[in-house]
Short mmCIF file of C-alpha atoms and ligand atoms in Angstrom, two decimals:
data_model
loop_
_atom_site.label_atom_id
_atom_site.label_comp_id
_atom_site.label_asym_id
_atom_site.label_seq_id
_atom_site.Cartn_x
_atom_site.Cartn_y
_atom_site.Cartn_z
CA UNK A 1 0.08 0.12 0.06
CA UNK A 2 1.10 3.52 -0.44
CA UNK A 3 2.28 5.08 2.96
CA UNK A 4 -0.93 7.00 4.31
CA UNK A 5 0.85 10.50 4.39
CA UNK A 6 1.61 10.38 0.69
CA UNK A 7 -0.45 11.81 -1.88
CA UNK A 8 -1.89 8.97 -4.41
CA UNK A 9 -1.33 11.15 -7.39
CA UNK A 10 2.04 10.35 -8.48
CA UNK A 11 0.94 10.98 -11.98
CA UNK A 12 0.45 14.89 -11.07
CA UNK A 13 4.30 15.05 -10.81
CA UNK A 14 4.99 14.06 -14.38
CA UNK A 15 6.57 17.20 -15.81
CA UNK A 16 6.00 17.72 -19.41
CA UNK A 17 8.96 20.03 -20.24
CA UNK A 18 11.36 17.74 -18.34
CA UNK A 19 10.08 14.80 -20.28
CA UNK A 20 10.57 16.64 -23.85
CA UNK A 21 13.98 18.07 -22.76
CA UNK A 22 15.23 14.69 -22.08
CA UNK A 23 13.97 13.48 -25.51
CA UNK A 24 15.75 16.36 -27.15
CA UNK A 25 18.90 15.58 -25.31
CA UNK A 26 18.58 11.90 -26.13
CA UNK A 27 18.00 12.76 -29.87
CA UNK A 28 21.26 14.29 -30.05
CA UNK A 29 22.96 10.81 -29.79
CA UNK A 30 23.16 9.71 -33.31
CA UNK A 31 21.38 12.71 -34.75
CA UNK A 32 21.05 12.66 -38.55
CA UNK A 33 21.00 15.51 -40.77
CA UNK A 34 17.22 14.77 -41.65
CA UNK A 35 16.29 15.45 -38.07
CA UNK A 36 15.82 11.81 -37.02
CA UNK A 37 18.30 9.35 -35.33
CA UNK A 38 20.78 6.54 -36.41
CA UNK A 39 21.29 4.77 -33.28
CA UNK A 40 21.42 1.14 -34.07
CA UNK A 41 21.63 -1.81 -31.89
CA UNK A 42 25.00 -2.19 -30.12
CA UNK A 43 26.67 0.75 -31.75
CA UNK A 44 28.69 3.33 -30.24
CA UNK A 45 25.50 5.74 -30.42
CA UNK A 46 23.59 2.91 -28.63
CA UNK A 47 26.30 2.87 -25.91
CA UNK A 48 26.38 6.47 -25.58
CA UNK A 49 22.58 6.63 -25.14
CA UNK A 50 22.78 4.04 -22.08
CA UNK A 51 25.70 6.01 -20.74
CA UNK A 52 23.38 9.02 -20.52
CA UNK A 53 20.61 6.86 -18.97
CA UNK A 54 23.03 5.70 -16.27
CA UNK A 55 23.93 9.40 -15.69
CA UNK A 56 20.22 10.34 -15.46
CA UNK A 57 19.64 7.44 -13.16
CA UNK A 58 22.46 8.38 -10.82
CA UNK A 59 21.20 11.97 -10.53
CA UNK A 60 17.95 10.70 -9.22
CA UNK A 61 19.73 8.40 -6.92
CA UNK A 62 18.48 5.34 -8.66
CA UNK A 63 20.47 2.10 -9.22
CA UNK A 64 21.11 0.64 -12.42
CA UNK A 65 22.01 -2.99 -13.74
CA UNK A 66 22.66 -4.89 -16.84
CA UNK A 67 22.60 -8.52 -18.04
CA UNK A 68 24.42 -10.77 -20.66
CA UNK A 69 22.40 -9.70 -23.62
CA UNK A 70 22.89 -5.89 -22.65
CA UNK A 71 19.53 -5.02 -21.35
CA UNK A 72 19.69 -2.02 -18.93
CA UNK A 73 17.72 -1.71 -15.87
CA UNK A 74 16.97 1.25 -13.72
CA UNK A 75 15.27 0.46 -10.24
CA UNK A 76 12.98 2.39 -8.10
CA UNK A 77 13.02 0.35 -4.93
CA UNK A 78 9.84 -1.07 -3.38
CA UNK A 79 9.07 -1.00 0.42
CA UNK A 80 8.83 -4.87 0.67
CA UNK A 81 12.46 -6.32 -0.39
CA UNK A 82 12.08 -9.35 -2.63
CA UNK A 83 8.88 -8.94 -4.35
CA UNK A 84 8.68 -9.40 -7.98
CA UNK A 85 9.18 -6.16 -9.88
CA UNK A 86 6.90 -4.28 -11.96
CA UNK A 87 8.60 -3.65 -15.32
CA UNK A 88 8.26 -0.95 -17.66
CA UNK A 89 10.46 0.24 -20.57
CA UNK A 90 11.23 0.11 -24.44
CA UNK A 91 14.22 0.42 -26.61
CA UNK A 92 16.92 3.00 -27.25
CA UNK A 93 18.21 1.52 -30.55
CA UNK A 94 16.86 2.89 -33.68
CA UNK A 95 16.42 2.29 -37.56
CA UNK A 96 19.36 3.43 -39.66
CA UNK A 97 17.19 6.60 -40.57
CA UNK A 98 14.80 6.30 -37.50
CA UNK A 99 12.78 8.79 -35.33
CA UNK A 100 13.37 10.40 -32.19
CA UNK A 101 10.49 8.72 -30.17
CA UNK A 102 10.29 5.06 -31.46
CA UNK A 103 11.27 3.21 -28.43
CA UNK A 104 13.10 6.19 -26.88
CA UNK A 105 9.46 7.50 -25.74
CA UNK A 106 8.89 4.40 -23.51
CA UNK A 107 12.20 4.39 -21.73
CA UNK A 108 11.95 8.32 -21.11
CA UNK A 109 8.38 8.15 -20.08
CA UNK A 110 9.45 5.17 -17.77
CA UNK A 111 12.00 7.38 -16.23
CA UNK A 112 9.60 10.30 -15.86
CA UNK A 113 7.22 7.80 -14.19
CA UNK A 114 9.86 6.74 -11.69
CA UNK A 115 10.84 10.54 -10.90
CA UNK A 116 7.29 11.49 -10.45
CA UNK A 117 6.64 8.59 -8.02
CA UNK A 118 9.76 9.42 -6.07
CA UNK A 119 8.85 13.02 -6.18
CA UNK A 120 5.20 12.74 -4.97
CA UNK A 121 6.20 10.60 -1.94
CA UNK A 122 4.22 7.54 -2.96
CA UNK A 123 6.24 4.39 -1.66
CA UNK A 124 5.58 1.54 -3.98
CA UNK A 125 5.34 -1.85 -2.28
CA UNK A 126 7.10 -3.56 -5.20
CA UNK A 127 10.19 -2.36 -7.01
CA UNK A 128 9.52 -0.66 -10.26
CA UNK A 129 12.46 -1.68 -12.91
CA UNK A 130 12.71 0.39 -16.03
CA UNK A 131 14.43 -1.51 -18.80
CA UNK A 132 16.06 -0.40 -22.09
CA UNK A 133 15.85 -3.72 -24.03
CA UNK A 134 18.55 -4.57 -26.37
CA UNK A 135 18.23 -4.65 -30.10
CA UNK A 136 14.30 -4.17 -30.39
CA UNK A 137 14.66 -2.93 -34.15
CA UNK A 138 16.28 -5.76 -35.72
CA UNK A 139 17.57 -3.69 -38.54
CA UNK A 140 21.45 -4.11 -37.80
CA UNK A 141 21.21 -7.47 -36.18
CA UNK A 142 18.37 -10.18 -36.71
CA UNK A 143 16.16 -11.23 -35.18
CA UNK A 144 14.72 -8.14 -33.37
CA UNK A 145 13.60 -7.87 -29.71
CA UNK A 146 16.89 -9.72 -28.82
CA UNK A 147 16.88 -8.08 -25.15
CA UNK A 148 13.38 -9.09 -24.48
CA UNK A 149 13.43 -12.53 -26.13
CA UNK A 150 16.40 -13.44 -23.99
CA UNK A 151 14.70 -12.17 -20.81
CA UNK A 152 11.69 -14.04 -21.56
CA UNK A 153 13.74 -17.23 -22.31
CA UNK A 154 12.11 -17.46 -25.73
CA UNK A 155 15.61 -16.95 -27.44
CA UNK A 156 18.86 -18.29 -26.29
CA UNK A 157 21.93 -15.84 -25.94
CA UNK A 158 24.21 -18.74 -27.03
CA UNK A 159 22.29 -19.06 -30.32
CA UNK A 160 22.43 -15.17 -30.95
CA UNK A 161 26.15 -14.69 -30.12
CA UNK A 162 27.52 -15.85 -33.65
CA UNK A 163 24.71 -13.51 -35.46
CA UNK A 164 26.39 -10.76 -37.64
CA UNK A 165 25.47 -7.67 -38.91
CA UNK A 166 25.63 -6.76 -42.62
CA UNK A 167 29.45 -6.12 -42.21
CA UNK A 168 30.29 -9.39 -40.53
CA UNK A 169 30.45 -7.76 -36.91
CA UNK A 170 29.10 -10.51 -34.35
CA UNK A 171 26.63 -10.11 -31.48
CA UNK A 172 29.14 -11.32 -29.23
CA UNK A 173 31.91 -8.74 -30.15
CA UNK A 174 29.28 -5.76 -30.18
CA UNK A 175 28.00 -7.00 -26.77
CA UNK A 176 31.45 -6.87 -25.47
CA UNK A 177 32.02 -3.43 -26.50
CA UNK A 178 28.62 -2.09 -25.25
CA UNK A 179 29.13 -3.70 -21.79
CA UNK A 180 32.66 -2.12 -21.92
CA UNK A 181 31.07 1.33 -22.02
CA UNK A 182 29.25 0.88 -18.72
CA UNK A 183 31.84 -1.00 -16.73
CA UNK A 184 30.65 -0.46 -13.25
CA UNK A 185 26.94 -1.28 -13.79
CA UNK A 186 26.43 -4.52 -11.80
CA UNK A 187 24.51 -7.59 -13.09
CA UNK A 188 20.64 -7.59 -12.75
CA UNK A 189 19.09 -10.09 -10.46
CA UNK A 190 15.27 -10.30 -9.61
CA UNK A 191 12.61 -12.68 -9.33
CA UNK A 192 10.20 -12.99 -12.55
CA UNK A 193 8.17 -9.79 -13.17
CA UNK A 194 4.86 -9.25 -11.60
CA UNK A 195 3.62 -7.35 -14.70
CA UNK A 196 4.94 -5.35 -17.67
CA UNK A 197 3.57 -1.92 -19.14
CA UNK A 198 5.14 -0.21 -21.99
CA UNK A 199 4.52 3.14 -23.50
CA UNK A 200 5.03 3.77 -27.16
CA UNK A 201 4.23 6.22 -30.05
CA UNK A 202 1.37 4.57 -31.98
CA UNK A 203 3.29 4.48 -35.24
CA UNK A 204 0.35 4.83 -37.17
CA UNK A 205 -2.54 7.30 -37.89
CA UNK A 206 -5.44 5.93 -35.99
CA UNK A 207 -5.24 8.25 -32.97
CA UNK A 208 -4.39 11.34 -34.57
CA UNK A 209 -7.23 10.89 -36.97
CA UNK A 210 -9.64 10.21 -34.19
CA UNK A 211 -8.38 13.10 -32.31
CA UNK A 212 -7.74 10.83 -29.64
CA UNK A 213 -4.96 10.99 -26.79
CA UNK A 214 -4.39 7.60 -25.50
CA UNK A 215 -4.46 4.19 -27.16
CA UNK A 216 -5.41 1.27 -25.05
CA UNK A 217 -3.34 -1.52 -26.80
CA UNK A 218 -5.25 -4.86 -26.89
CA UNK A 219 -2.30 -6.74 -28.38
CA UNK A 220 0.15 -7.18 -31.47
CA UNK A 221 -0.24 -8.74 -34.90
CA UNK A 222 1.88 -11.82 -35.64
CA UNK A 223 5.39 -11.38 -37.49
CA UNK A 224 7.72 -13.52 -39.58
CA UNK A 225 11.16 -12.48 -40.63
CA UNK A 226 13.01 -14.46 -43.19
CA UNK A 227 16.40 -14.10 -44.88
CA UNK A 228 16.52 -15.42 -48.42
CA UNK A 229 19.71 -16.03 -50.31
CA UNK A 230 19.82 -16.59 -54.06
CA UNK A 231 23.04 -18.28 -55.57
CA UNK A 232 23.79 -18.09 -59.15
CA UNK A 233 26.95 -17.72 -60.95
CA UNK A 234 29.19 -14.41 -61.71
CA UNK A 235 29.93 -13.90 -65.38
CA UNK A 236 30.99 -11.35 -67.67
CA UNK A 237 28.39 -8.77 -68.75
CA UNK A 238 29.68 -8.24 -72.20
CA UNK A 239 30.36 -12.00 -73.25
CA UNK A 240 27.83 -14.04 -71.54
CA UNK A 241 24.55 -14.58 -73.67
CA UNK A 242 21.46 -13.99 -71.51
CA UNK A 243 20.26 -17.60 -72.11
CA UNK A 244 23.53 -18.95 -70.50
CA UNK A 245 23.36 -16.74 -67.36
CA UNK A 246 22.53 -17.90 -63.98
CA UNK A 247 21.83 -14.31 -62.94
CA UNK A 248 20.98 -14.34 -58.96
CA UNK A 249 19.46 -10.89 -59.13
CA UNK A 250 17.15 -11.36 -62.14
CA UNK A 251 15.89 -14.40 -60.31
CA UNK A 252 15.47 -12.67 -56.88
CA UNK A 253 13.51 -10.04 -58.62
CA UNK A 254 11.10 -12.70 -60.19
CA UNK A 255 10.55 -14.22 -56.65
CA UNK A 256 9.80 -10.79 -54.95
CA UNK A 257 7.27 -9.91 -57.64
CA UNK A 258 5.50 -13.38 -57.29
CA UNK A 259 5.51 -12.87 -53.50
CA UNK A 260 4.11 -9.47 -53.95
CA UNK A 261 1.53 -10.74 -56.29
CA UNK A 262 0.45 -13.47 -53.79
CA UNK A 263 0.44 -11.15 -50.97
CA UNK A 264 -1.49 -8.45 -52.50
CA UNK A 265 -4.20 -11.22 -53.11
CA UNK A 266 -4.21 -12.17 -49.53
CA UNK A 267 -6.47 -9.04 -48.22
CA UNK A 268 -6.01 -5.80 -46.45
CA UNK A 269 -4.65 -7.09 -43.50
CA UNK A 270 -1.42 -8.49 -44.98
CA UNK A 271 1.75 -6.65 -44.48
CA UNK A 272 4.76 -7.86 -46.68
CA UNK A 273 7.90 -5.81 -46.76
CA UNK A 274 11.46 -6.66 -48.90
CA UNK A 275 13.38 -3.84 -47.03
CA UNK A 276 16.85 -5.02 -47.75
CA UNK A 277 18.45 -6.40 -50.78
CA UNK A 278 22.10 -6.95 -51.24
CA UNK A 279 23.73 -7.80 -54.64
CA UNK A 280 27.20 -9.38 -55.24
CA UNK A 281 29.66 -8.79 -56.16
CA UNK A 282 27.88 -5.31 -56.99
CA UNK A 283 29.76 -4.42 -60.25
CA UNK A 284 28.11 -2.99 -63.18
CA UNK A 285 29.77 -5.25 -65.64
CA UNK A 286 29.59 -8.59 -63.73
CA UNK A 287 26.28 -10.80 -63.66
CA UNK A 288 25.21 -10.91 -60.08
CA UNK A 289 26.25 -14.39 -58.34
CA UNK A 290 24.60 -13.84 -55.01
CA UNK A 291 21.57 -11.79 -53.93
CA UNK A 292 20.64 -11.69 -50.24
CA UNK A 293 17.08 -10.08 -49.22
CA UNK A 294 15.04 -9.86 -46.26
CA UNK A 295 11.10 -10.69 -45.81
CA UNK A 296 8.94 -8.97 -43.12
CA UNK A 297 5.54 -10.77 -43.03
CA UNK A 298 2.82 -9.74 -40.82
CA UNK A 299 -0.63 -10.85 -39.95
CA UNK A 300 -3.18 -10.09 -37.15
CA UNK A 301 -4.74 -13.59 -37.61
CA UNK A 302 -3.17 -16.73 -36.70
CA UNK A 303 -4.54 -19.03 -39.49
CA UNK A 304 -3.97 -16.52 -42.05
CA UNK A 305 -0.33 -16.02 -41.16
CA UNK A 306 0.05 -19.51 -41.21
CA UNK A 307 -1.56 -20.12 -44.56
CA UNK A 308 0.08 -17.11 -46.25
CA UNK A 309 3.60 -17.53 -44.63
CA UNK A 310 3.55 -21.17 -45.43
CA UNK A 311 3.50 -19.96 -49.32
CA UNK A 312 6.67 -17.95 -49.05
CA UNK A 313 9.36 -20.58 -49.29
CA UNK A 314 7.55 -22.54 -52.07
CA UNK A 315 7.19 -19.51 -53.91
CA UNK A 316 11.05 -18.81 -53.65
CA UNK A 317 11.75 -22.36 -54.71
CA UNK A 318 9.31 -22.27 -57.58
CA UNK A 319 10.91 -19.28 -58.98
CA UNK A 320 14.62 -20.17 -58.65
CA UNK A 321 15.10 -21.15 -62.12
CA UNK A 322 18.74 -22.11 -62.67
CA UNK A 323 19.91 -20.52 -59.41
CA UNK A 324 19.53 -22.21 -55.85
CA UNK A 325 17.71 -20.56 -52.97
CA UNK A 326 17.64 -20.78 -49.30
CA UNK A 327 15.08 -19.47 -47.16
CA UNK A 328 15.87 -19.10 -43.42
CA UNK A 329 12.92 -18.22 -41.24
CA UNK A 330 14.71 -16.09 -38.43
CA UNK A 331 11.91 -15.09 -36.36
CA UNK A 332 8.13 -16.36 -35.96
CA UNK A 333 5.96 -14.70 -33.49
CA UNK A 334 2.46 -15.48 -33.51
CA UNK A 335 -0.19 -12.76 -32.55
CA UNK A 336 -0.33 -11.53 -28.97
CA UNK A 337 -3.29 -10.80 -26.98
CA UNK A 338 -2.54 -8.73 -23.94
CA UNK A 339 -3.92 -9.44 -20.32
CA UNK A 340 -7.30 -8.35 -19.97
CA UNK A 341 -6.57 -7.17 -16.49
CA UNK A 342 -3.81 -4.64 -17.81
CA UNK A 343 -5.82 -3.71 -20.76
CA UNK A 344 -8.55 -2.68 -18.49
CA UNK A 345 -6.28 -1.00 -15.90
CA UNK A 346 -4.99 1.32 -18.82
CA UNK A 347 -8.37 2.00 -19.87
CA UNK A 348 -9.85 2.79 -16.38
CA UNK A 349 -6.81 5.08 -15.36
CA UNK A 350 -6.97 6.82 -18.84
CA UNK A 351 -10.67 7.55 -18.11
CA UNK A 352 -9.75 8.58 -14.49
CA UNK A 353 -7.28 11.07 -15.64
CA UNK A 354 -9.84 12.52 -18.37
CA UNK A 355 -8.13 11.67 -21.44
CA UNK A 356 -9.63 10.63 -24.57
CA UNK A 357 -8.90 7.03 -25.41
CA UNK A 358 -9.57 4.10 -27.87
CA UNK A 359 -8.86 0.53 -27.96
CA UNK A 360 -6.72 -0.69 -30.54
CA UNK A 361 -4.18 -3.51 -31.73
CA UNK A 362 -0.48 -2.69 -32.59
CA UNK A 363 0.70 -3.05 -36.19
CA UNK A 364 4.18 -2.59 -35.06
CA UNK A 365 6.18 -5.08 -33.02
CA UNK A 366 7.32 -4.61 -29.56
CA UNK A 367 9.23 -5.94 -26.79
CA UNK A 368 5.74 -6.41 -25.06
CA UNK A 369 5.05 -9.21 -27.20
CA UNK A 370 7.99 -11.30 -25.54
CA UNK A 371 7.04 -9.95 -22.13
CA UNK A 372 3.38 -10.89 -22.53
CA UNK A 373 4.79 -14.66 -22.63
CA UNK A 374 6.09 -14.27 -18.92
CA UNK A 375 3.83 -11.93 -17.05
CA UNK A 376 0.65 -9.77 -17.35
CA UNK A 377 1.41 -7.26 -19.99
CA UNK A 378 -0.07 -4.19 -21.62
CA UNK A 379 0.83 -1.06 -23.67
CA UNK A 380 -0.04 2.61 -24.03
CA UNK A 381 0.01 4.25 -27.15
CA UNK A 382 0.20 8.24 -27.64
CA UNK A 383 -0.50 9.78 -31.02
CA UNK A 384 2.52 10.59 -33.68
CA UNK A 385 2.28 13.00 -36.32
CA UNK A 386 0.24 11.80 -39.43
CA UNK A 387 1.23 8.26 -38.36
CA UNK A 388 4.77 8.56 -39.63
CA UNK A 389 7.33 6.16 -38.19
CA UNK A 390 10.57 4.40 -39.09
CA UNK A 391 11.22 7.72 -40.83
CA UNK A 392 13.55 10.75 -39.70
CA UNK A 393 10.25 12.85 -39.92
CA UNK A 394 8.70 10.96 -37.08
CA UNK A 395 7.08 13.61 -34.60
CA UNK A 396 4.98 13.59 -31.52
CA UNK A 397 3.44 16.31 -29.25
CA UNK A 398 5.09 17.23 -25.73
CA UNK A 399 1.49 17.24 -24.35
CA UNK A 400 0.46 13.92 -25.69
CA UNK A 401 3.75 12.31 -24.48
CA UNK A 402 3.14 13.77 -21.03
CA UNK A 403 -0.33 12.31 -21.15
CA UNK A 404 0.92 9.01 -21.90
CA UNK A 405 3.62 9.17 -19.05
CA UNK A 406 0.92 10.16 -16.52
CA UNK A 407 -1.35 7.28 -17.29
CA UNK A 408 1.73 5.07 -17.28
CA UNK A 409 2.62 6.50 -13.90
CA UNK A 410 -0.91 5.86 -12.38
CA UNK A 411 -0.82 2.23 -14.00
CA UNK A 412 2.67 1.60 -12.47
CA UNK A 413 1.46 2.75 -9.00
CA UNK A 414 -1.63 0.56 -8.97
CA UNK A 415 0.49 -2.58 -10.32
CA UNK A 416 2.92 -2.16 -7.66
CA UNK A 417 0.35 -2.31 -4.93
CA UNK A 418 -1.27 -5.33 -6.30
C1 LIG B 501 9.66 -2.55 -34.92
O1 LIG B 501 10.11 -1.82 -34.99
C2 LIG B 501 8.95 -3.43 -35.67
O2 LIG B 501 9.37 -3.59 -36.97
O3 LIG B 501 7.59 -3.43 -35.70
MN1 LIG B 502 9.84 0.57 -31.19
MN1 LIG B 503 10.79 0.61 -34.52
#
């Protein structure tokens, strides 16, 4: 229970300007000329973002911890030692041309909540651990959500260590560099979480279009990620007749065209993206011998996801021609339904604070989909400008960010007393 003398309105201590100022400061780390950030997972910029978090935590007299996969934890202690903590957070890594709010907002809203709770005099029964999860984005190293995946026991760090980025750097070596950047941070130790609540910008247009401040998130659609490798044969562009070629690029383009055709026929709910395409040797006058491309496939319905997803490898094989193709399924996350009790809590606290709200599922993936496998989990969305995300132009309003942080704070206080 909160101490009798403490006001129960920790949310009232959320400071919009302080929260915005931290966003501005964080956005300087990895800032891009286009106004976004390039702070890819386990990069020097990612390490600098964590160092800043550690400094902010120290300024607030909060303790920090880390773990082998590099998650960074900031703890607000509870009054009853040893109780399972309530977790909140998101990620500080970004897309290569990412925005200033994707992930960062959930981490900074969490820090704002911890500060507001402390400032208000409310004494939580359970500890509240704010977490910056490692490599949520999955753009430099696949799969994404490595930090929350390992934390939840659904991924094995031993299997992730040899994974390489597009330049051949391994997760293992990048993690060693990351840990070296915060050498005095001890290892995290806590019982499994009591609950997890993540704040995030919506990354879509629904809230803004409906002029609504808070999204009460009901779940997350399913997602699969594949790496496809097409192998042909390098040949001279001037001498090799077209019919004699084993052109890996021409083959890969045919595969992608066929996949797009099938996915478009699959209905409005399908999301299908080839976002990375690497051609080797990448010379204008050599027939490409090898192409690697990525596939990101999502659907809210498990049956449809299995049916359409099951078409991906056969389509690649059927269009391989004289080349060979290797289709690797890297990540397969079924749709996630959040815990009704947490969804209801967010709904109720949003109403109590007087914000407009709507229930909606998440089209984007989040660390919450892994946490949902180990504890009652939910998410809070706030609007972002024109729904633009994974784009340097991503933007959000200070008052919406503060509203989400207030709802988060009120929910965390309730969860810590349960
Ligand atoms: C997360 O960034 C996602 O790809 O949904
Ligand atoms: Mn995100
Ligand atoms: Mn993202």
